[in-house]
Amino acid sequence: MTPETWGALDLSALSLTALIAAAFVAGWVDAVVGGGGLIQLPALLIGLPSNTPPAVILGTNKISCGTATSSLTYALRIPLDWWTVLPLVIASALGSALGASLARLLPKDAFTPIVLAALIGVGLYVWRRPQLGMVSVRKHAGRRHYGLTALIGLVVGAYDGFLGPGTGSFFVILLVAVLGYGFLQASATAKIANLVTNLSAIVVFGLSGSVLWVLGLMMGTANLIGGYLGARTAISRGNSFVRKVFLIVLSGLIIKLGYDVVVQFKR
C-alpha cells in the first residue's frame, strides 16, 4: 500500500483545515436531512490535487463517521419500525456494493442530467405540498410495503455507491412520498440505511486501494461531531424544521448539479 493511499498528500494547513471544516458542516446537514455529500464531495474535489483519481475521491468521501453517530442518536430517541429498516438496509447494502463496483467502469456524465431532473421534480413535489411528511401514516401494508421498501433501498443504495451526493435526501423523500413516513422518522430511518451503504461502499473502495485513510479518518471525526449535533437539532425541532432544511439542501443540490450539466455541455 502506497503512502498516497494512506493520505500522505502534499496538502497545505489551510486546505486540510478547510476540508475538516467542510466535513463538520456536512455531518450536521446530513444528520438533519441527508445531502451532506453536497458539501463534502465538492470540498474534496477542490482541496485534493487535480491528479487524484475520481475513485479515490469517492472512496475517501465514504468515511463519514457522522452517519454512524447520527444513526445511534436517532435510534435511541426516535421509535423506528425495525421491520421496515431491515429490508431497506439489506437492499441498500447490495445496491451500494453494486454501484461502487460500477463506479470504476462507467462514465458518470450521462447520470448527472437525470439526477438533476429528479431533484427538480422532488423539490417541486415537496414545495407544493406543505403538509407532506408532517405526520407518519403508512400508505401500504404487508408485502407491498416491504417490497417497495426493498426497492427504495436497492435503487438509492446503487446510486450512493456509484455517485453519492444527495443519497440521504433521496432516501428521505422516497420514505415520505412512497411509504408515508413523516420527515423526522424518515430521516432517522434514512440515516441507518445510509450508514449501511457507506460501509458497503468503503469495503469495495478499500479493497481496491481507493481510500485516503488518514485524511478520511480526520474528516470522519469532524463529520461525527457534526452528525451528533445535527441529529439532536432535528429531534428537538421536529418535522417542520426538517422539511425546511430538506428544501434548502435540495436547492443547493439542484444548483450544483445544474452547474455540472452546463459545464458538461460546454466541453
mmCIF file of C-alpha atoms in Angstrom:
data_model
loop_
_atom_site.group_PDB
_atom_site.id
_atom_site.type_symbol
_atom_site.label_atom_id
_atom_site.label_comp_id
_atom_site.label_asym_id
_atom_site.label_seq_id
_atom_site.Cartn_x
_atom_site.Cartn_y
_atom_site.Cartn_z
ATOM 1 C CA MET A 1 0.000 0.000 0.000
ATOM 2 C CA THR A 2 1.477 3.321 -1.098
ATOM 3 C CA PRO A 3 1.924 6.389 1.098
ATOM 4 C CA GLU A 4 -0.608 8.188 -1.139
ATOM 5 C CA THR A 5 -3.234 5.589 -0.297
ATOM 6 C CA TRP A 6 -2.844 6.355 3.390
ATOM 7 C CA GLY A 7 -3.315 10.056 2.783
ATOM 8 C CA ALA A 8 0.293 11.308 2.825
ATOM 9 C CA LEU A 9 -0.537 14.040 0.325
ATOM 10 C CA ASP A 10 1.039 17.444 -0.075
ATOM 11 C CA LEU A 11 -1.824 19.424 1.471
ATOM 12 C CA SER A 12 -1.352 22.858 2.995
ATOM 13 C CA ALA A 13 -2.565 23.533 6.527
ATOM 14 C CA LEU A 14 -5.260 25.813 5.074
ATOM 15 C CA SER A 15 -6.526 23.115 2.694
ATOM 16 C CA LEU A 16 -6.576 20.499 5.446
ATOM 17 C CA THR A 17 -8.421 22.847 7.820
ATOM 18 C CA ALA A 18 -10.963 23.700 5.125
ATOM 19 C CA LEU A 19 -11.592 20.009 4.401
ATOM 20 C CA ILE A 20 -12.119 19.239 8.091
ATOM 21 C CA ALA A 21 -14.495 22.223 8.463
ATOM 22 C CA ALA A 22 -16.437 21.093 5.399
ATOM 23 C CA ALA A 23 -16.736 17.607 6.899
ATOM 24 C CA PHE A 24 -18.184 19.052 10.126
ATOM 25 C CA VAL A 25 -20.832 21.078 8.272
ATOM 26 C CA ALA A 26 -21.585 18.106 6.014
ATOM 27 C CA GLY A 27 -22.127 15.920 9.090
ATOM 28 C CA TRP A 28 -24.646 18.384 10.545
ATOM 29 C CA VAL A 29 -26.593 18.743 7.293
ATOM 30 C CA ASP A 30 -26.516 15.010 6.600
ATOM 31 C CA ALA A 31 -27.848 14.179 10.065
ATOM 32 C CA VAL A 32 -30.792 16.555 9.709
ATOM 33 C CA VAL A 33 -31.982 15.613 6.242
ATOM 34 C CA GLY A 34 -29.235 13.996 4.164
ATOM 35 C CA GLY A 35 -27.264 15.577 1.329
ATOM 36 C CA GLY A 36 -24.011 16.121 3.218
ATOM 37 C CA GLY A 37 -22.205 14.965 0.090
ATOM 38 C CA LEU A 38 -23.242 18.260 -1.487
ATOM 39 C CA ILE A 39 -20.679 19.884 0.814
ATOM 40 C CA GLN A 40 -18.041 17.216 1.431
ATOM 41 C CA LEU A 41 -17.575 15.787 -2.066
ATOM 42 C CA PRO A 42 -17.082 19.164 -3.799
ATOM 43 C CA ALA A 43 -14.688 20.139 -0.978
ATOM 44 C CA LEU A 44 -12.589 17.048 -1.705
ATOM 45 C CA LEU A 45 -12.674 17.774 -5.434
ATOM 46 C CA ILE A 46 -11.359 21.279 -4.776
ATOM 47 C CA GLY A 47 -8.974 20.510 -1.908
ATOM 48 C CA LEU A 48 -7.181 17.427 -3.244
ATOM 49 C CA PRO A 49 -4.544 17.559 -6.002
ATOM 50 C CA SER A 50 -6.034 17.695 -9.510
ATOM 51 C CA ASN A 51 -4.457 14.341 -10.448
ATOM 52 C CA THR A 52 -6.237 12.452 -7.629
ATOM 53 C CA PRO A 53 -8.200 9.563 -9.222
ATOM 54 C CA PRO A 54 -12.014 10.007 -9.046
ATOM 55 C CA ALA A 55 -12.415 6.605 -7.355
ATOM 56 C CA VAL A 56 -10.039 7.721 -4.559
ATOM 57 C CA ILE A 57 -12.075 10.900 -4.000
ATOM 58 C CA LEU A 58 -15.312 8.901 -3.879
ATOM 59 C CA GLY A 59 -13.794 6.287 -1.566
ATOM 60 C CA THR A 60 -12.394 8.875 0.859
ATOM 61 C CA ASN A 61 -15.740 10.681 0.887
ATOM 62 C CA LYS A 62 -17.437 7.497 2.141
ATOM 63 C CA ILE A 63 -15.632 7.592 5.511
ATOM 64 C CA SER A 64 -18.431 9.603 7.093
ATOM 65 C CA CYS A 65 -18.453 8.746 10.784
ATOM 66 C CA GLY A 66 -21.206 11.323 11.298
ATOM 67 C CA THR A 67 -23.660 8.879 9.767
ATOM 68 C CA ALA A 68 -22.844 6.374 12.490
ATOM 69 C CA THR A 69 -23.285 8.769 15.412
ATOM 70 C CA SER A 70 -26.460 10.341 13.995
ATOM 71 C CA SER A 71 -27.886 6.862 13.354
ATOM 72 C CA LEU A 72 -27.271 5.921 17.005
ATOM 73 C CA THR A 73 -28.725 9.213 18.253
ATOM 74 C CA TYR A 74 -31.887 8.745 16.198
ATOM 75 C CA ALA A 75 -32.218 5.079 17.165
ATOM 76 C CA LEU A 76 -32.087 5.955 20.868
ATOM 77 C CA ARG A 77 -34.569 8.839 20.664
ATOM 78 C CA ILE A 78 -36.974 8.108 17.766
ATOM 79 C CA PRO A 79 -39.202 4.965 17.708
ATOM 80 C CA LEU A 80 -38.304 3.150 14.484
ATOM 81 C CA ASP A 81 -40.137 0.475 12.526
ATOM 82 C CA TRP A 82 -37.318 -2.091 12.507
ATOM 83 C CA TRP A 83 -39.251 -4.458 10.225
ATOM 84 C CA THR A 84 -39.076 -1.689 7.616
ATOM 85 C CA VAL A 85 -35.453 -0.843 8.412
ATOM 86 C CA LEU A 86 -34.326 -4.455 7.847
ATOM 87 C CA PRO A 87 -35.294 -4.890 4.152
ATOM 88 C CA LEU A 88 -34.240 -1.296 3.495
ATOM 89 C CA VAL A 89 -30.688 -1.766 4.789
ATOM 90 C CA ILE A 90 -30.187 -5.213 3.209
ATOM 91 C CA ALA A 91 -31.237 -3.963 -0.217
ATOM 92 C CA SER A 92 -29.227 -0.754 0.311
ATOM 93 C CA ALA A 93 -26.057 -2.730 1.067
ATOM 94 C CA LEU A 94 -26.455 -4.821 -2.079
ATOM 95 C CA GLY A 95 -27.195 -1.770 -4.202
ATOM 96 C CA SER A 96 -24.273 0.201 -2.775
ATOM 97 C CA ALA A 97 -21.788 -2.603 -3.394
ATOM 98 C CA LEU A 98 -23.040 -2.885 -6.974
ATOM 99 C CA GLY A 99 -22.852 0.871 -7.510
ATOM 100 C CA ALA A 100 -19.342 1.110 -6.038
ATOM 101 C CA SER A 101 -18.186 -1.719 -8.302
ATOM 102 C CA LEU A 102 -19.542 0.090 -11.355
ATOM 103 C CA ALA A 103 -18.054 3.447 -10.312
ATOM 104 C CA ARG A 104 -14.676 2.475 -11.801
ATOM 105 C CA LEU A 105 -16.155 1.239 -15.071
ATOM 106 C CA LEU A 106 -18.963 3.515 -16.223
ATOM 107 C CA PRO A 107 -18.960 7.222 -17.218
ATOM 108 C CA LYS A 108 -20.952 9.435 -14.855
ATOM 109 C CA ASP A 109 -21.716 12.258 -17.306
ATOM 110 C CA ALA A 110 -24.899 10.567 -18.520
ATOM 111 C CA PHE A 111 -26.276 10.334 -14.978
ATOM 112 C CA THR A 112 -25.967 13.986 -13.955
ATOM 113 C CA PRO A 113 -28.844 15.356 -16.101
ATOM 114 C CA ILE A 114 -31.113 12.511 -14.962
ATOM 115 C CA VAL A 115 -30.349 13.129 -11.276
ATOM 116 C CA LEU A 116 -30.837 16.890 -11.792
ATOM 117 C CA ALA A 117 -34.275 16.352 -13.340
ATOM 118 C CA ALA A 118 -35.237 14.026 -10.481
ATOM 119 C CA LEU A 119 -34.165 16.570 -7.859
ATOM 120 C CA ILE A 120 -36.149 19.372 -9.519
ATOM 121 C CA GLY A 121 -39.207 17.138 -9.603
ATOM 122 C CA VAL A 122 -38.754 16.185 -5.941
ATOM 123 C CA GLY A 123 -38.294 19.830 -4.904
ATOM 124 C CA LEU A 124 -41.477 20.950 -6.668
ATOM 125 C CA TYR A 125 -43.387 17.988 -5.251
ATOM 126 C CA VAL A 126 -42.426 18.790 -1.652
ATOM 127 C CA TRP A 127 -42.765 22.576 -2.031
ATOM 128 C CA ARG A 128 -46.324 22.307 -3.397
ATOM 129 C CA ARG A 129 -47.409 20.023 -0.523
ATOM 130 C CA PRO A 130 -46.797 21.875 2.786
ATOM 131 C CA GLN A 131 -48.410 19.090 4.831
ATOM 132 C CA LEU A 132 -46.354 16.301 3.251
ATOM 133 C CA GLY A 133 -44.338 14.456 5.893
ATOM 134 C CA MET A 134 -45.838 16.295 8.869
ATOM 135 C CA VAL A 135 -47.218 13.009 10.264
ATOM 136 C CA SER A 136 -46.397 9.331 9.731
ATOM 137 C CA VAL A 137 -49.241 7.391 8.068
ATOM 138 C CA ARG A 138 -48.345 4.208 6.192
ATOM 139 C CA LYS A 139 -49.605 4.215 2.603
ATOM 140 C CA HIS A 140 -49.173 0.481 2.024
ATOM 141 C CA ALA A 141 -49.423 -2.716 4.040
ATOM 142 C CA GLY A 142 -47.936 -6.200 4.074
ATOM 143 C CA ARG A 143 -45.783 -7.423 1.204
ATOM 144 C CA ARG A 144 -46.334 -4.310 -0.882
ATOM 145 C CA HIS A 145 -44.905 -2.094 1.874
ATOM 146 C CA TYR A 146 -41.822 -4.264 2.352
ATOM 147 C CA GLY A 147 -41.355 -4.793 -1.380
ATOM 148 C CA LEU A 148 -41.373 -1.038 -2.015
ATOM 149 C CA THR A 149 -39.024 -0.574 0.942
ATOM 150 C CA ALA A 150 -36.514 -3.046 -0.542
ATOM 151 C CA LEU A 151 -36.803 -1.411 -3.972
ATOM 152 C CA ILE A 152 -36.063 2.016 -2.474
ATOM 153 C CA GLY A 153 -33.016 0.566 -0.708
ATOM 154 C CA LEU A 154 -31.698 -1.144 -3.842
ATOM 155 C CA VAL A 155 -32.084 1.867 -6.153
ATOM 156 C CA VAL A 156 -30.832 4.547 -3.749
ATOM 157 C CA GLY A 157 -28.063 2.261 -2.479
ATOM 158 C CA ALA A 158 -26.814 1.718 -6.029
ATOM 159 C CA TYR A 159 -26.838 5.474 -6.628
ATOM 160 C CA ASP A 160 -24.905 6.059 -3.396
ATOM 161 C CA GLY A 161 -22.206 3.544 -4.296
ATOM 162 C CA PHE A 162 -21.922 4.879 -7.830
ATOM 163 C CA LEU A 163 -22.098 8.645 -7.292
ATOM 164 C CA GLY A 164 -23.300 9.690 -3.830
ATOM 165 C CA PRO A 165 -24.372 13.347 -3.369
ATOM 166 C CA GLY A 166 -27.973 13.625 -2.251
ATOM 167 C CA THR A 167 -28.326 9.984 -1.179
ATOM 168 C CA GLY A 168 -29.830 10.865 2.187
ATOM 169 C CA SER A 169 -32.264 13.285 0.533
ATOM 170 C CA PHE A 170 -33.403 10.608 -1.923
ATOM 171 C CA PHE A 171 -33.923 8.166 0.942
ATOM 172 C CA VAL A 172 -35.941 10.733 2.903
ATOM 173 C CA ILE A 173 -38.253 11.842 0.104
ATOM 174 C CA LEU A 174 -38.982 8.282 -1.031
ATOM 175 C CA LEU A 175 -39.728 7.154 2.524
ATOM 176 C CA VAL A 176 -42.052 10.149 2.909
ATOM 177 C CA ALA A 177 -43.742 10.162 -0.507
ATOM 178 C CA VAL A 178 -43.879 6.430 -1.258
ATOM 179 C CA LEU A 179 -44.235 4.855 2.194
ATOM 180 C CA GLY A 180 -45.948 7.698 4.075
ATOM 181 C CA TYR A 181 -43.489 8.425 6.899
ATOM 182 C CA GLY A 182 -43.079 11.844 8.494
ATOM 183 C CA PHE A 183 -39.879 13.767 7.738
ATOM 184 C CA LEU A 184 -38.326 13.162 11.160
ATOM 185 C CA GLN A 185 -38.929 9.402 11.177
ATOM 186 C CA ALA A 186 -37.870 9.201 7.518
ATOM 187 C CA SER A 187 -34.610 10.992 8.370
ATOM 188 C CA ALA A 188 -33.975 8.599 11.262
ATOM 189 C CA THR A 189 -34.621 5.563 9.046
ATOM 190 C CA ALA A 190 -32.582 7.028 6.195
ATOM 191 C CA LYS A 191 -29.558 7.516 8.477
ATOM 192 C CA ILE A 192 -29.381 3.808 9.258
ATOM 193 C CA ALA A 193 -29.718 2.870 5.579
ATOM 194 C CA ASN A 194 -27.127 5.481 4.597
ATOM 195 C CA LEU A 195 -24.722 4.106 7.212
ATOM 196 C CA VAL A 196 -25.021 0.649 5.645
ATOM 197 C CA THR A 197 -24.487 1.946 2.091
ATOM 198 C CA ASN A 198 -21.380 3.831 3.251
ATOM 199 C CA LEU A 199 -19.916 0.769 4.973
ATOM 200 C CA SER A 200 -20.648 -1.408 1.939
ATOM 201 C CA ALA A 201 -19.020 1.089 -0.426
ATOM 202 C CA ILE A 202 -15.999 1.545 1.909
ATOM 203 C CA VAL A 203 -15.316 -2.204 1.732
ATOM 204 C CA VAL A 204 -15.342 -2.143 -2.073
ATOM 205 C CA PHE A 205 -13.262 1.047 -2.368
ATOM 206 C CA GLY A 206 -10.896 -0.064 0.404
ATOM 207 C CA LEU A 207 -10.172 -3.440 -1.184
ATOM 208 C CA SER A 208 -9.285 -1.682 -4.433
ATOM 209 C CA GLY A 209 -6.946 0.788 -2.651
ATOM 210 C CA SER A 210 -9.188 3.770 -3.416
ATOM 211 C CA VAL A 211 -9.316 5.389 0.049
ATOM 212 C CA LEU A 212 -7.053 8.035 1.613
ATOM 213 C CA TRP A 213 -7.333 6.589 5.115
ATOM 214 C CA VAL A 214 -5.573 9.226 7.220
ATOM 215 C CA LEU A 215 -7.333 12.171 5.578
ATOM 216 C CA GLY A 216 -10.618 10.267 5.556
ATOM 217 C CA LEU A 217 -10.445 9.479 9.275
ATOM 218 C CA MET A 218 -9.560 13.076 10.163
ATOM 219 C CA MET A 219 -12.548 14.340 8.186
ATOM 220 C CA GLY A 220 -14.644 11.494 9.561
ATOM 221 C CA THR A 221 -14.017 12.645 13.136
ATOM 222 C CA ALA A 222 -15.244 16.162 12.312
ATOM 223 C CA ASN A 223 -18.167 14.600 10.451
ATOM 224 C CA LEU A 224 -19.017 12.562 13.562
ATOM 225 C CA ILE A 225 -19.257 15.653 15.765
ATOM 226 C CA GLY A 226 -21.389 17.468 13.188
ATOM 227 C CA GLY A 227 -23.640 14.437 12.806
ATOM 228 C CA TYR A 228 -24.266 14.178 16.540
ATOM 229 C CA LEU A 229 -25.186 17.865 16.836
ATOM 230 C CA GLY A 230 -27.342 17.720 13.697
ATOM 231 C CA ALA A 231 -29.357 14.740 14.900
ATOM 232 C CA ARG A 232 -30.065 16.409 18.245
ATOM 233 C CA THR A 233 -31.159 19.593 16.465
ATOM 234 C CA ALA A 234 -33.545 17.690 14.169
ATOM 235 C CA ILE A 235 -35.101 15.736 17.053
ATOM 236 C CA SER A 236 -35.679 18.872 19.118
ATOM 237 C CA ARG A 237 -37.104 20.936 16.217
ATOM 238 C CA GLY A 238 -39.368 18.307 14.578
ATOM 239 C CA ASN A 239 -40.876 17.624 11.128
ATOM 240 C CA SER A 240 -41.404 21.245 10.059
ATOM 241 C CA PHE A 241 -37.753 22.157 10.643
ATOM 242 C CA VAL A 242 -36.520 19.033 8.816
ATOM 243 C CA ARG A 243 -38.786 19.850 5.841
ATOM 244 C CA LYS A 244 -37.335 23.371 5.582
ATOM 245 C CA VAL A 245 -33.744 22.121 5.726
ATOM 246 C CA PHE A 246 -34.667 19.443 3.169
ATOM 247 C CA LEU A 247 -35.822 22.102 0.675
ATOM 248 C CA ILE A 248 -32.709 24.216 1.286
ATOM 249 C CA VAL A 249 -30.359 21.249 0.751
ATOM 250 C CA LEU A 250 -32.329 20.178 -2.318
ATOM 251 C CA SER A 251 -31.981 23.674 -3.781
ATOM 252 C CA GLY A 252 -28.220 23.514 -3.232
ATOM 253 C CA LEU A 253 -28.025 20.127 -4.948
ATOM 254 C CA ILE A 254 -30.015 21.424 -7.920
ATOM 255 C CA ILE A 255 -27.724 24.448 -8.306
ATOM 256 C CA LYS A 256 -24.591 22.308 -8.031
ATOM 257 C CA LEU A 257 -25.733 19.647 -10.493
ATOM 258 C CA GLY A 258 -27.169 22.311 -12.818
ATOM 259 C CA TYR A 259 -23.725 23.898 -12.956
ATOM 260 C CA ASP A 260 -22.180 20.484 -13.672
ATOM 261 C CA VAL A 261 -24.601 19.941 -16.575
ATOM 262 C CA VAL A 262 -23.792 23.373 -18.076
ATOM 263 C CA VAL A 263 -20.038 22.693 -17.821
ATOM 264 C CA GLN A 264 -20.573 19.231 -19.309
ATOM 265 C CA PHE A 265 -22.389 20.533 -22.389
ATOM 266 C CA LYS A 266 -19.783 23.288 -22.929
ATOM 267 C CA ARG A 267 -16.978 20.747 -23.334
#
